[in-house]
Short mmCIF file of C-alpha atoms in Angstrom, two decimals:
data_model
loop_
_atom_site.label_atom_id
_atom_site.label_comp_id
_atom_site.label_asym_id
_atom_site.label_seq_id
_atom_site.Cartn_x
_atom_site.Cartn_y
_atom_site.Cartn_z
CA UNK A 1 -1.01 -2.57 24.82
CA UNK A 2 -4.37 -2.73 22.98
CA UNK A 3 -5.02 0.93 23.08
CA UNK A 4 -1.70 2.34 22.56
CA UNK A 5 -0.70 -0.64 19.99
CA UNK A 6 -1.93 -2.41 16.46
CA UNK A 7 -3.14 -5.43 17.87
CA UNK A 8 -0.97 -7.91 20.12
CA UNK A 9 1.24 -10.79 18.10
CA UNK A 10 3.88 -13.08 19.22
CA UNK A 11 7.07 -10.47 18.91
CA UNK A 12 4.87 -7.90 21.32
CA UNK A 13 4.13 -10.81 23.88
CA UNK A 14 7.62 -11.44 24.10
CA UNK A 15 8.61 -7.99 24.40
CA UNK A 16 6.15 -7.58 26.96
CA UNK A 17 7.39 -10.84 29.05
CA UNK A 18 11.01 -9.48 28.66
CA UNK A 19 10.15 -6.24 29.94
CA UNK A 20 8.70 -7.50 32.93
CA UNK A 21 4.48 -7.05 32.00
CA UNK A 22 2.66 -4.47 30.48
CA UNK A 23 3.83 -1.26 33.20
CA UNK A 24 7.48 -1.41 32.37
CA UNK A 25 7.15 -2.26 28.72
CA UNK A 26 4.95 0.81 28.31
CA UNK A 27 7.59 2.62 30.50
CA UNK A 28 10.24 1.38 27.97
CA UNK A 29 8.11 2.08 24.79
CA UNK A 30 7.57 6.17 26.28
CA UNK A 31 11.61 6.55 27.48
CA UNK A 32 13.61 3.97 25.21
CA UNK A 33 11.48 3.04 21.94
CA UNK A 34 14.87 2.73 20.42
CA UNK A 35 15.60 -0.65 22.98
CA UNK A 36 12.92 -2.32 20.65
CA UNK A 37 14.99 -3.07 17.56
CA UNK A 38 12.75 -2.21 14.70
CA UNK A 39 14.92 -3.06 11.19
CA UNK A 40 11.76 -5.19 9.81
CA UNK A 41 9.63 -2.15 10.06
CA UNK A 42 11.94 0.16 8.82
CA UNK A 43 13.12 -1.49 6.34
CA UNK A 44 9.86 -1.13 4.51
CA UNK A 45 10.27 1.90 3.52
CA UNK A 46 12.94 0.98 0.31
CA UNK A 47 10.07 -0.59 -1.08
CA UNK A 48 8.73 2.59 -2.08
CA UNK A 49 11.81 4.21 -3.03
CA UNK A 50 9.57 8.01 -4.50
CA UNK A 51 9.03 8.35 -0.26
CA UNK A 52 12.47 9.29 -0.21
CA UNK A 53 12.73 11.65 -3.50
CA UNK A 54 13.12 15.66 -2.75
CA UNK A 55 9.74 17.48 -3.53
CA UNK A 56 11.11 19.28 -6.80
CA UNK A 57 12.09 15.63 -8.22
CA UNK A 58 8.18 14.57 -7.04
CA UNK A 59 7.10 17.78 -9.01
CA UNK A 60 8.76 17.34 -12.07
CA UNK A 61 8.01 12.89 -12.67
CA UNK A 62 4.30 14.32 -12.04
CA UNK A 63 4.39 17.06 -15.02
CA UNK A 64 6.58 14.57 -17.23
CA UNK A 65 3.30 12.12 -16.15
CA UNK A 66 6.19 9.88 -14.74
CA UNK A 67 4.57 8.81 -11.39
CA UNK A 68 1.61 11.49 -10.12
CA UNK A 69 1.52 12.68 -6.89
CA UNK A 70 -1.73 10.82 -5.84
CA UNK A 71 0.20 7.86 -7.13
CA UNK A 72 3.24 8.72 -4.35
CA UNK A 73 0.50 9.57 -1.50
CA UNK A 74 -0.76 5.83 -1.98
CA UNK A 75 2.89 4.67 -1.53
CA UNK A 76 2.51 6.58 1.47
CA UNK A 77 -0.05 5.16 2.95
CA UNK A 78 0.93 1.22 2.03
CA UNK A 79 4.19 2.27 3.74
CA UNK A 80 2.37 3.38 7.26
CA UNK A 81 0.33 0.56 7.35
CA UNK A 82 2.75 -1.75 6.51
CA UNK A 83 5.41 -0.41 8.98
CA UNK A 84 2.44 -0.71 11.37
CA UNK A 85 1.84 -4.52 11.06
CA UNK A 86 5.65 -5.25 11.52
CA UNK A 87 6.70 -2.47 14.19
CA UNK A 88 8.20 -3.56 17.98
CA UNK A 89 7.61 0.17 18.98
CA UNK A 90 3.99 0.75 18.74
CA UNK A 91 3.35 3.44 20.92
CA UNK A 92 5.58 5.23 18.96
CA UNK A 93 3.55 4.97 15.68
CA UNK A 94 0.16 5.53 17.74
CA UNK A 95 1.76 8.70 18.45
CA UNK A 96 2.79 9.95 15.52
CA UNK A 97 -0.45 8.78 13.55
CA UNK A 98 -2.43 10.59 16.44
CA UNK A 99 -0.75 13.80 15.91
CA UNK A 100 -0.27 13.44 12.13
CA UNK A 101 -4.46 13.34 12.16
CA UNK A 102 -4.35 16.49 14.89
CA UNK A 103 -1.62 18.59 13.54
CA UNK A 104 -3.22 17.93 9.99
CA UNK A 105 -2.31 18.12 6.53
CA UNK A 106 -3.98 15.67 3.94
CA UNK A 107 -2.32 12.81 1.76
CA UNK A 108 -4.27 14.68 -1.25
CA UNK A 109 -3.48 17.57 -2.79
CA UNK A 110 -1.52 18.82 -5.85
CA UNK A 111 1.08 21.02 -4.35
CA UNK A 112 1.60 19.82 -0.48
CA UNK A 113 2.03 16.24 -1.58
CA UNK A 114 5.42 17.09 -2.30
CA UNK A 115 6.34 17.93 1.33
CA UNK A 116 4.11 15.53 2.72
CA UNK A 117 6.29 12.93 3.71
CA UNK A 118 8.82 14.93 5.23
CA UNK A 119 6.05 16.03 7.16
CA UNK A 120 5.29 13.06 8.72
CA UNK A 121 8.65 12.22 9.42
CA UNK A 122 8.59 15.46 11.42
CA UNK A 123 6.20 14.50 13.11
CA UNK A 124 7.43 10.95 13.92
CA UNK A 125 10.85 13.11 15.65
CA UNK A 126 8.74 14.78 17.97
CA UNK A 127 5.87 12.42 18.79
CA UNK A 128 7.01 11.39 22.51
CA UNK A 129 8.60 14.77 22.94
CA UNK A 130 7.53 18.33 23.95
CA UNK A 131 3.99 19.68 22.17
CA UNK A 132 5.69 23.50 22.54
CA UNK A 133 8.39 21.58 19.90
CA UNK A 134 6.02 19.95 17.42
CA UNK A 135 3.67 23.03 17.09
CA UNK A 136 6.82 24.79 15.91
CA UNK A 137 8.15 22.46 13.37
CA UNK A 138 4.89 21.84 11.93
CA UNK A 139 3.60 25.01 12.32
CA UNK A 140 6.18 25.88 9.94
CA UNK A 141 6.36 23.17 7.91
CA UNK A 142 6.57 23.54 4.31
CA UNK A 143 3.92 21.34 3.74
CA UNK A 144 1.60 23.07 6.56
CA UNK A 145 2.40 26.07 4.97
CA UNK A 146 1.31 25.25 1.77
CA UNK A 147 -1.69 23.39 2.56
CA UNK A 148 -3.29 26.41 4.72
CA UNK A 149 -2.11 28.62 1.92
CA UNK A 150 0.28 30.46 4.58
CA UNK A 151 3.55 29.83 1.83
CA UNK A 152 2.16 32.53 0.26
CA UNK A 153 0.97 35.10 2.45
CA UNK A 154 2.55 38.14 2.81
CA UNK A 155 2.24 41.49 4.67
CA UNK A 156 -0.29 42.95 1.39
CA UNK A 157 -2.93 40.36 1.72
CA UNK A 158 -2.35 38.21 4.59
CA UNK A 159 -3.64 34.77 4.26
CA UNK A 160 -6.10 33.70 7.72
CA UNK A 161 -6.66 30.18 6.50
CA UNK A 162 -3.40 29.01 8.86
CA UNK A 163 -3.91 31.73 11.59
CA UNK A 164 -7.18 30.23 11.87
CA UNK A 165 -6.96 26.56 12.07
CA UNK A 166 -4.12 26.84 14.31
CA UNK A 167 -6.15 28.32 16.97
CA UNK A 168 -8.97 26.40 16.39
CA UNK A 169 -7.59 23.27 15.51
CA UNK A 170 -4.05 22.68 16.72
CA UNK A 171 -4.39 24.65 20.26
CA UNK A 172 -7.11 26.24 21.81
CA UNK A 173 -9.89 24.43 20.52
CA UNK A 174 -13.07 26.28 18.76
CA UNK A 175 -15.14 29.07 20.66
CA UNK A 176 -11.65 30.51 22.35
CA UNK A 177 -10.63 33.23 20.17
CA UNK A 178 -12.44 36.03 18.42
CA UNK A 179 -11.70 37.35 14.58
CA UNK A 180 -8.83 39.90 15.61
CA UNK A 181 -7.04 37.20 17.57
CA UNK A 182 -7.11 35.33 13.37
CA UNK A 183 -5.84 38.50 12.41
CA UNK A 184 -2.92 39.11 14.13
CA UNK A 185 -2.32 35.15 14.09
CA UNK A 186 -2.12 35.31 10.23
CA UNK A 187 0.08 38.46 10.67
CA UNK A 188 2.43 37.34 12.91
CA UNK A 189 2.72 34.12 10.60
CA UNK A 190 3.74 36.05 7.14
CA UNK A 191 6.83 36.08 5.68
CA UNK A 192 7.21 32.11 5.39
CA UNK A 193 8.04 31.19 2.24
CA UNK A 194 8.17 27.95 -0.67
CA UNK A 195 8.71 28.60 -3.77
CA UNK A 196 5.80 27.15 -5.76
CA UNK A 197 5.92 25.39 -8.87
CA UNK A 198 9.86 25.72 -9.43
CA UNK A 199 12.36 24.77 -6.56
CA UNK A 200 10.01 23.88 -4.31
CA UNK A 201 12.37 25.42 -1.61
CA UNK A 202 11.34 26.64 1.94
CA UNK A 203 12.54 29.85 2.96
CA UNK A 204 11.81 33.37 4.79
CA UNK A 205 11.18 36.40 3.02
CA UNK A 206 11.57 39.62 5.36
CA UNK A 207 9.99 41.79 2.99
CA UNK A 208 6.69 39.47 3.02
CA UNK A 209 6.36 40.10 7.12
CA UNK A 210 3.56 41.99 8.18
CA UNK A 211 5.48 44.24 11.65
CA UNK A 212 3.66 46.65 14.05
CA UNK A 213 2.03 45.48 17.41
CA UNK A 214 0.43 42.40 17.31
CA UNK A 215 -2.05 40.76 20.39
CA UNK A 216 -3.65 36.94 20.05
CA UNK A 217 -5.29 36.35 23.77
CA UNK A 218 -3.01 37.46 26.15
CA UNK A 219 0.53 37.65 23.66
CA UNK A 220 1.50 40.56 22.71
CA UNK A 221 4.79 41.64 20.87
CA UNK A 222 5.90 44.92 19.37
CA UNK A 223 6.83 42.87 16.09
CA UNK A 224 9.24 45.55 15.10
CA UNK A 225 11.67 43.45 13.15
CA UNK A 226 11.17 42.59 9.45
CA UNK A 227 12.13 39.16 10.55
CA UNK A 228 9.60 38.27 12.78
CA UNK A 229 11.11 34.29 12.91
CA UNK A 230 11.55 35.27 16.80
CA UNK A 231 7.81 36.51 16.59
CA UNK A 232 6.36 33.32 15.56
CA UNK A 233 8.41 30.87 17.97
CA UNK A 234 7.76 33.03 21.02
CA UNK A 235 3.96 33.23 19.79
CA UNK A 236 3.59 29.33 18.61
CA UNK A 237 5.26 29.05 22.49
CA UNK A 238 2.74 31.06 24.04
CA UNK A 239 0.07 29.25 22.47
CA UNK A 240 1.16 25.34 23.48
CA UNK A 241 1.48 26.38 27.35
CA UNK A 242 -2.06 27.91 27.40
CA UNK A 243 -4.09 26.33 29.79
CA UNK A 244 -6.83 26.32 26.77
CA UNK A 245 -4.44 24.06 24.66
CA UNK A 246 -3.52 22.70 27.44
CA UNK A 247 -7.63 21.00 27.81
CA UNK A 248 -7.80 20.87 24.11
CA UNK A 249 -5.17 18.59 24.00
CA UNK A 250 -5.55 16.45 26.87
CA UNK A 251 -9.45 16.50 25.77
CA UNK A 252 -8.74 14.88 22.12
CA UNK A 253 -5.92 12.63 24.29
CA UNK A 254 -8.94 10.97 26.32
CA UNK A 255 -11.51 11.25 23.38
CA UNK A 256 -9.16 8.89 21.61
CA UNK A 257 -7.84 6.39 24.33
CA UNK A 258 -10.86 6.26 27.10
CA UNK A 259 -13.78 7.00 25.42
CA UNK A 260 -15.98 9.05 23.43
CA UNK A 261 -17.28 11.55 26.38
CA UNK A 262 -14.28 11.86 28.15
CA UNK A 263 -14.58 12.66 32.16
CA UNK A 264 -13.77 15.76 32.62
CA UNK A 265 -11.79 15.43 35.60
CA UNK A 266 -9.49 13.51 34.33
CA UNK A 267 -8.54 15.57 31.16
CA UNK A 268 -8.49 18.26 34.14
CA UNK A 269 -6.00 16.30 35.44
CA UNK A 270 -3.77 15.56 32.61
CA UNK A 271 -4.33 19.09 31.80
CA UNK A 272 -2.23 20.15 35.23
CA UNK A 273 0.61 17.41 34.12
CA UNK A 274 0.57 18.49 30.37
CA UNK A 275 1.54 22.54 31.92
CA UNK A 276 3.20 21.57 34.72
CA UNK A 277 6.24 19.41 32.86
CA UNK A 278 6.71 22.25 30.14
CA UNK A 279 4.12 20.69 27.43
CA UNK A 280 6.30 16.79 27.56
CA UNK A 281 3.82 15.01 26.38
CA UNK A 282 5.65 11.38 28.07
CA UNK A 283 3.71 12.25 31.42
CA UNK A 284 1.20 13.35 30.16
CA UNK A 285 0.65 9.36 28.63
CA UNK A 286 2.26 8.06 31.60
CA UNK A 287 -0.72 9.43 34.03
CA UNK A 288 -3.36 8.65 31.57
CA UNK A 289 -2.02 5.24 31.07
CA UNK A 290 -2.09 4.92 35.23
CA UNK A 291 -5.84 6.50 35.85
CA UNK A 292 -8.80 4.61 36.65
CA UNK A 293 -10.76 5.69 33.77
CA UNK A 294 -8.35 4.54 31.47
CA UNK A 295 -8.38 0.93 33.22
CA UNK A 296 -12.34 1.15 33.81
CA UNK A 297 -12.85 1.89 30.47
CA UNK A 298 -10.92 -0.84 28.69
CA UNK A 299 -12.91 -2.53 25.70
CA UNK A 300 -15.02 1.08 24.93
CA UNK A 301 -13.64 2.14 21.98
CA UNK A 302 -13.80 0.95 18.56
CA UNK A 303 -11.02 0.54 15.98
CA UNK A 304 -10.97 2.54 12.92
CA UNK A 305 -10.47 0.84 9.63
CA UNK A 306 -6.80 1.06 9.40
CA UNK A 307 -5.99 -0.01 13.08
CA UNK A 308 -9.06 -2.75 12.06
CA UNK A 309 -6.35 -3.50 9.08
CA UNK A 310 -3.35 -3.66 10.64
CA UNK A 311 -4.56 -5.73 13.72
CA UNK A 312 -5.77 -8.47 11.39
CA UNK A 313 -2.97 -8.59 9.28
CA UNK A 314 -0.99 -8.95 13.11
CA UNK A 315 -3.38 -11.38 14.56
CA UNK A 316 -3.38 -13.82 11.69
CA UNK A 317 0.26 -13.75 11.67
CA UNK A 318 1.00 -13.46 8.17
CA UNK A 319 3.84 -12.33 6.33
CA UNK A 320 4.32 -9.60 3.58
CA UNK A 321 6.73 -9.44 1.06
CA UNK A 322 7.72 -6.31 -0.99
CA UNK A 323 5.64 -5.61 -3.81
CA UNK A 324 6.84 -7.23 -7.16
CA UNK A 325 3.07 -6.27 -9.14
CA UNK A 326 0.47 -4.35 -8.72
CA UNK A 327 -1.92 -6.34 -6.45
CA UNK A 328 0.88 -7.29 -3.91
CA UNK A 329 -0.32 -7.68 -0.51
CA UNK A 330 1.99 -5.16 0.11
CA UNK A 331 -0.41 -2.49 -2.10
CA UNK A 332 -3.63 -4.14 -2.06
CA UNK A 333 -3.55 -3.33 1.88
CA UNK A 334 -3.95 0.08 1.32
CA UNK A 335 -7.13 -0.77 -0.59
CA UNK A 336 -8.74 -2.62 2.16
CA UNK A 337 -8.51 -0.03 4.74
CA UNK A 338 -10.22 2.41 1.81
CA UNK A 339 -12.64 -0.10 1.51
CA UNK A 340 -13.38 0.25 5.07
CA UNK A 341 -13.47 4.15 5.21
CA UNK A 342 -10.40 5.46 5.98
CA UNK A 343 -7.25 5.74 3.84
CA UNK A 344 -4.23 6.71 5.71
CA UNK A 345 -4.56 10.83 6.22
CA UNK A 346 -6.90 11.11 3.03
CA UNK A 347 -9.61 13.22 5.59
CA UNK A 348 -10.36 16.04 3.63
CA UNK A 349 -10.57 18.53 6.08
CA UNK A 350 -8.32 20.55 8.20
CA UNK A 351 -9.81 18.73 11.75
CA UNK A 352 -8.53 15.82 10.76
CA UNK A 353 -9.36 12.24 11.18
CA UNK A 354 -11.61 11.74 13.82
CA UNK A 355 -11.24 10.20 17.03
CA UNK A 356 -15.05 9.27 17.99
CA UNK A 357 -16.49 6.19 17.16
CA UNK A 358 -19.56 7.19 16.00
CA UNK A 359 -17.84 7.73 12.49
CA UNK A 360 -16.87 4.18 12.26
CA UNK A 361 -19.62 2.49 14.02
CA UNK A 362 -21.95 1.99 11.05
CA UNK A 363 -23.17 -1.04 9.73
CA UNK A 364 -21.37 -0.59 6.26
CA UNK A 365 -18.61 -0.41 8.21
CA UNK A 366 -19.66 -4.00 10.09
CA UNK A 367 -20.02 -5.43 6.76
CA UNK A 368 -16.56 -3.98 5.44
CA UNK A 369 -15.05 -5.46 8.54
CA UNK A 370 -16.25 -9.01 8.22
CA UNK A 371 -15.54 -9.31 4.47
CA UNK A 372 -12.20 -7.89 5.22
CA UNK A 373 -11.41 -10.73 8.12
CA UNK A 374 -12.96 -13.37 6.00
CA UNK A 375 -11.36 -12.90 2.86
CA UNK A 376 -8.05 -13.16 4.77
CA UNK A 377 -8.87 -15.88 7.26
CA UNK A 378 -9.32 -17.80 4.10
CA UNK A 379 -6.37 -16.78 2.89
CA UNK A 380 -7.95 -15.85 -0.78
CA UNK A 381 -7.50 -11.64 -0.98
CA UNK A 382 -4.54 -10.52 -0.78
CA UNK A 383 -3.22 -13.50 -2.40
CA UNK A 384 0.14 -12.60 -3.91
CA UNK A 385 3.37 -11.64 -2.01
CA UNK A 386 1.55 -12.72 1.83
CA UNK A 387 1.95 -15.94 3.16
CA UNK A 388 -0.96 -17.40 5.76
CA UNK A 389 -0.66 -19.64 8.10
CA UNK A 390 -2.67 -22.96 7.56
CA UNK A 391 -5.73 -24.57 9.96
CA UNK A 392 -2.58 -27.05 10.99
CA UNK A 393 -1.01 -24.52 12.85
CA UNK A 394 -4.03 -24.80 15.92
CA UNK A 395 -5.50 -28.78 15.16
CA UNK A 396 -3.28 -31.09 16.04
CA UNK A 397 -2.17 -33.87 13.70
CA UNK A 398 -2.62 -36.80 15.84
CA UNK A 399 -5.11 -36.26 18.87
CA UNK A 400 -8.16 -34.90 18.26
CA UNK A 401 -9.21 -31.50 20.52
CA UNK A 402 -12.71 -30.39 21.37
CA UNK A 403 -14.32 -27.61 19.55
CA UNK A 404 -14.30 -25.49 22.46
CA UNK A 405 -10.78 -26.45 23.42
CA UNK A 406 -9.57 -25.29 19.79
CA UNK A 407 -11.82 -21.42 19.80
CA UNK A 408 -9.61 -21.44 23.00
CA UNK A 409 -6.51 -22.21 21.38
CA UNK A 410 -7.45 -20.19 18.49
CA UNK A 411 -8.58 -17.21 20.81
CA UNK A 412 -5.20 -16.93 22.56
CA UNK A 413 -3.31 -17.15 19.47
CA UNK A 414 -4.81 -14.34 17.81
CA UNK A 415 -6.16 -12.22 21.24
CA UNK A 416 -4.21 -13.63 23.03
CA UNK A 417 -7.02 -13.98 25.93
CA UNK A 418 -8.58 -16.90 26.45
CA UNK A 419 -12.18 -17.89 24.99
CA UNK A 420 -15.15 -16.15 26.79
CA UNK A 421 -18.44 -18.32 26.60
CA UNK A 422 -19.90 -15.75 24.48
CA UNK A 423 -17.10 -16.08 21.82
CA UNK A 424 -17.64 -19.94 21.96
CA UNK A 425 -20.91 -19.52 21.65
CA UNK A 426 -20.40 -17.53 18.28
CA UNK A 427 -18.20 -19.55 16.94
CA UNK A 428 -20.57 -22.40 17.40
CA UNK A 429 -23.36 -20.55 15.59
CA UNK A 430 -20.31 -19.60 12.31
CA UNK A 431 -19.46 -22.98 12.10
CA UNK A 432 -22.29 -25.14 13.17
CA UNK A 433 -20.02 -27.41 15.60
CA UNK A 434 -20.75 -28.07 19.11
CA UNK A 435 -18.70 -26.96 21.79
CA UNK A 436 -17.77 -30.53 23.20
CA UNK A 437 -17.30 -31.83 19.12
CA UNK A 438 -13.96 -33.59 18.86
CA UNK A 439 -12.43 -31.90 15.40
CA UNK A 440 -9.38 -33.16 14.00
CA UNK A 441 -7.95 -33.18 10.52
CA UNK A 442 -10.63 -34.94 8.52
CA UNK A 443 -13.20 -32.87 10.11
CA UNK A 444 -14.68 -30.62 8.11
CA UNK A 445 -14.02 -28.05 9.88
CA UNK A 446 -10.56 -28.64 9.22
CA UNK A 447 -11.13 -29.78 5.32
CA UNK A 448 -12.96 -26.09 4.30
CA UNK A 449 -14.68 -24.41 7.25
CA UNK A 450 -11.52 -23.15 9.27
CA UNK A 451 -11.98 -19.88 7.97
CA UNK A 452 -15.56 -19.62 9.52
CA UNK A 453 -14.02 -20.14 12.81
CA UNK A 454 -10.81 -17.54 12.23
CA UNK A 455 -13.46 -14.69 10.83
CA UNK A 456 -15.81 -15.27 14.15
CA UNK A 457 -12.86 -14.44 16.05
CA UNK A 458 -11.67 -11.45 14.18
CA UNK A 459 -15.21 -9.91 14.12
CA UNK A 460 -15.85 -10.16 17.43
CA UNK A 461 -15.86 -7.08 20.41
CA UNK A 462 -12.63 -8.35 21.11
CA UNK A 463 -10.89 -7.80 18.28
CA UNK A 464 -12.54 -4.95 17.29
CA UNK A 465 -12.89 -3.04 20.60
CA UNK A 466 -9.80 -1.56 22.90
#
């Protein structure tokens, strides 16, 4: 739930207790995400009503200076995050933010921004599907194609730039093909087609495709036809049920969920399941989830800044609102997890956002982190359209509770695990109370310091680590 999740809050416990524990509600989440009714989250997405515009209508508000595209690429990212702190189905949206950072094309950029949400909502179709399916429709993907500067590469001057990354990148992993295989990748990929700067409009263009024999590995096609369309999908096949994409996948899979060095017999492993059900990637998370590394390795990774983001916003238990100015919660929590490093798909580069933890694990980072989860244990930033919850909701009115009683309480309310002696013994230290101190609501603790208590919590190992 931790790994494959945003951080645990009351509407996931119950889910999980109605499902019958953690196996069958991760079951459910892989086979029947749509049993999790998830209106709250998707409603979100009206807030922001430009996500929804078609990419010539994008185009043209940016050249009239109506709304730039950077401008829409923000929305974009408030929007994920957002939709992340209310969802019911998170393994859903682990998925599709794990291949939206594989299979990746930046928030930034003055042409591909105008396909870019379509993209991800491409991506979101296929995320617990087949990896044979998503390599094709993103492959192919107008804003793919513009991004690797493939929507305008033709059988003259074929452009590598997408040839490339897709073997490097998106299936075999670097080191496993040689400068022909790029070659005949980029050739086999021409004749794809958006019309730039006008329409806007994805098409194919026979006339651009580049035919004669073509060989990448071991595929090989006479690529006599001027539409080569049948080319690419039986090539883009080819390529997701190699045994080399087969690792690379199940390799970044593990990197991401178990730990930074993944064992290599268990991504051998996943490897066999990945091939043997036809690229489905369902049992592929359904044997990872069941390994012992996975369990023996619970607590070793680190979240990034946005999961870091979301999980507070979910731990706290606070609500946002839609955004009625411009420092709304609602926006400004896009600015935190930029703050922290990491804006939602803003990595410049074709790999991606990475899945190691050495990126994140810096102490700027630290720093970010506890300024973030103090500011909003006190409540003070984000401070319009969010409501907190306040120190009454854990001390009791009448009876007063011991300190270490209440980091308990406090502990399983936001963890939801109970208190280990090392977080009481932090908390101690943040606040200055003793662990047997009776607090109750003229304590100071209760008066100003609660937010000492609520940040020890949140920037502890086990809030931060999954």
């Amino acid at each position: 739930m931790t790994r494959f999740g945003y951080g645990i809050d009351d509407a996931l416990a119950r889910d999980v207790r109605r499902a019958g524990g953690a196996s069958a509600w991760f079951e459910q989440q892989l086979t029947r995400p749509g049993s999790f009714a998830d209106g709250s989250a998707d409603a979100v997405r009206r807030w922001w009503p430009d996500l929804d515009r078609r990419p010539a209508d994008l185009w043209q508000r940016q050249v009239q200076e109506v709304r730039g595209g950077w401008q829409v690429m923000e929305d974009y990212g408030r929007w994920l995050l957002v939709r992340r702190v209310r969802t019911r189905r998170p393994v859903l949206e682990k998925m599709t933010e794990f291949w939206e950072a594989m299979l990746h094309v930046p928030v930034s950029g003055d042409a591909h921004f105008t396909w870019r949400v379509n993209y991800g909502d491409t991506v979101r179709r296929h995320a617990l599907g087949r990896f044979d399916e998503l390599l094709a429709a993103t492959t192919t993907h107008p804003a793919m194609l513009i991004f690797l500067s493939a929507a305008t590469s033709t059988k003259r001057a074929p452009n590598e730039n997408l040839g490339r990354e897709l073997l490097e990148l998106h299936t075999l992993g670097a080191g496993n093909y040689d400068e022909d295989d790029v070659k005949a990748s980029a050739r086999i990929l021409t004749g794809h087609h958006v019309d730039l700067w006008e329409s806007w409009k994805a098409s194919y263009v026979k006339e651009d495709h580049a035919t004669g024999k073509v060989r990448v590995k071991g595929f090989t096609h006479k690529n006599r036809k001027a539409d080569g369309r049948d080319v690419t999908r039986e090539y883009l096949r080819y390529l997701a049920h190699h045994p080399l994409t087969a690792h690379h996948v199940c390799e970044r899979l593990t990197t991401k969920f178990v730990r930074d060095d993944p064992p290599r017999s268990l991504v051998k492993r996943l490897a066999k399941v990945y091939l043997k059900n036809d690229t489905a990637i369902v049992p592929v998370l359904r044997a990872l989830v069941a390994s012992k590394e996975f369990r023996s390795s619970a607590g070793d990774k680190l979240r990034d800044p946005g999961e870091d983001v979301v999980a507070t916003y979910r731990a706290l238990g606070v609500e946002v609102g839609r955004p009625s100015r411009n420092d709304s919660a609602s926006n400004a929590i896009l600015w935190q997890a930029s703050r922290l490093g990491l804006t939602p798909h803003a990595w410049p580069r074709p790999d991606g956002t990475p899945v190691t933890d050495d990126v994140w694990a810096s102490p700027a980072r630290a720093l970010g982190s506890m300024d973030l989860h103090y500011s909003m244990a006190g409540g003070w930033w984000p401070a319009e359209g969010i409501r907190y919850r306040a120190p009454r909701a854990w001390v009791p009115a009448k009876k007063p509770v011991r300190f270490e009683d209440l980091v308990d309480a406090v502990s399983r309310d936001l963890l939801h695990r109970p208190a280990s002696k090392r977080l009481v013994q932090t908390a101690t230290l943040a606040t200055g109370c003793k662990a047997r101190e009776k607090i109750d609501r003229d304590h100071a603790l209760y008066q100003w310091g609660f937010p000492r208590l609520l940040a020890a919590v949140l920037d502890s190992p086990d809030h931060l680590a999954c």
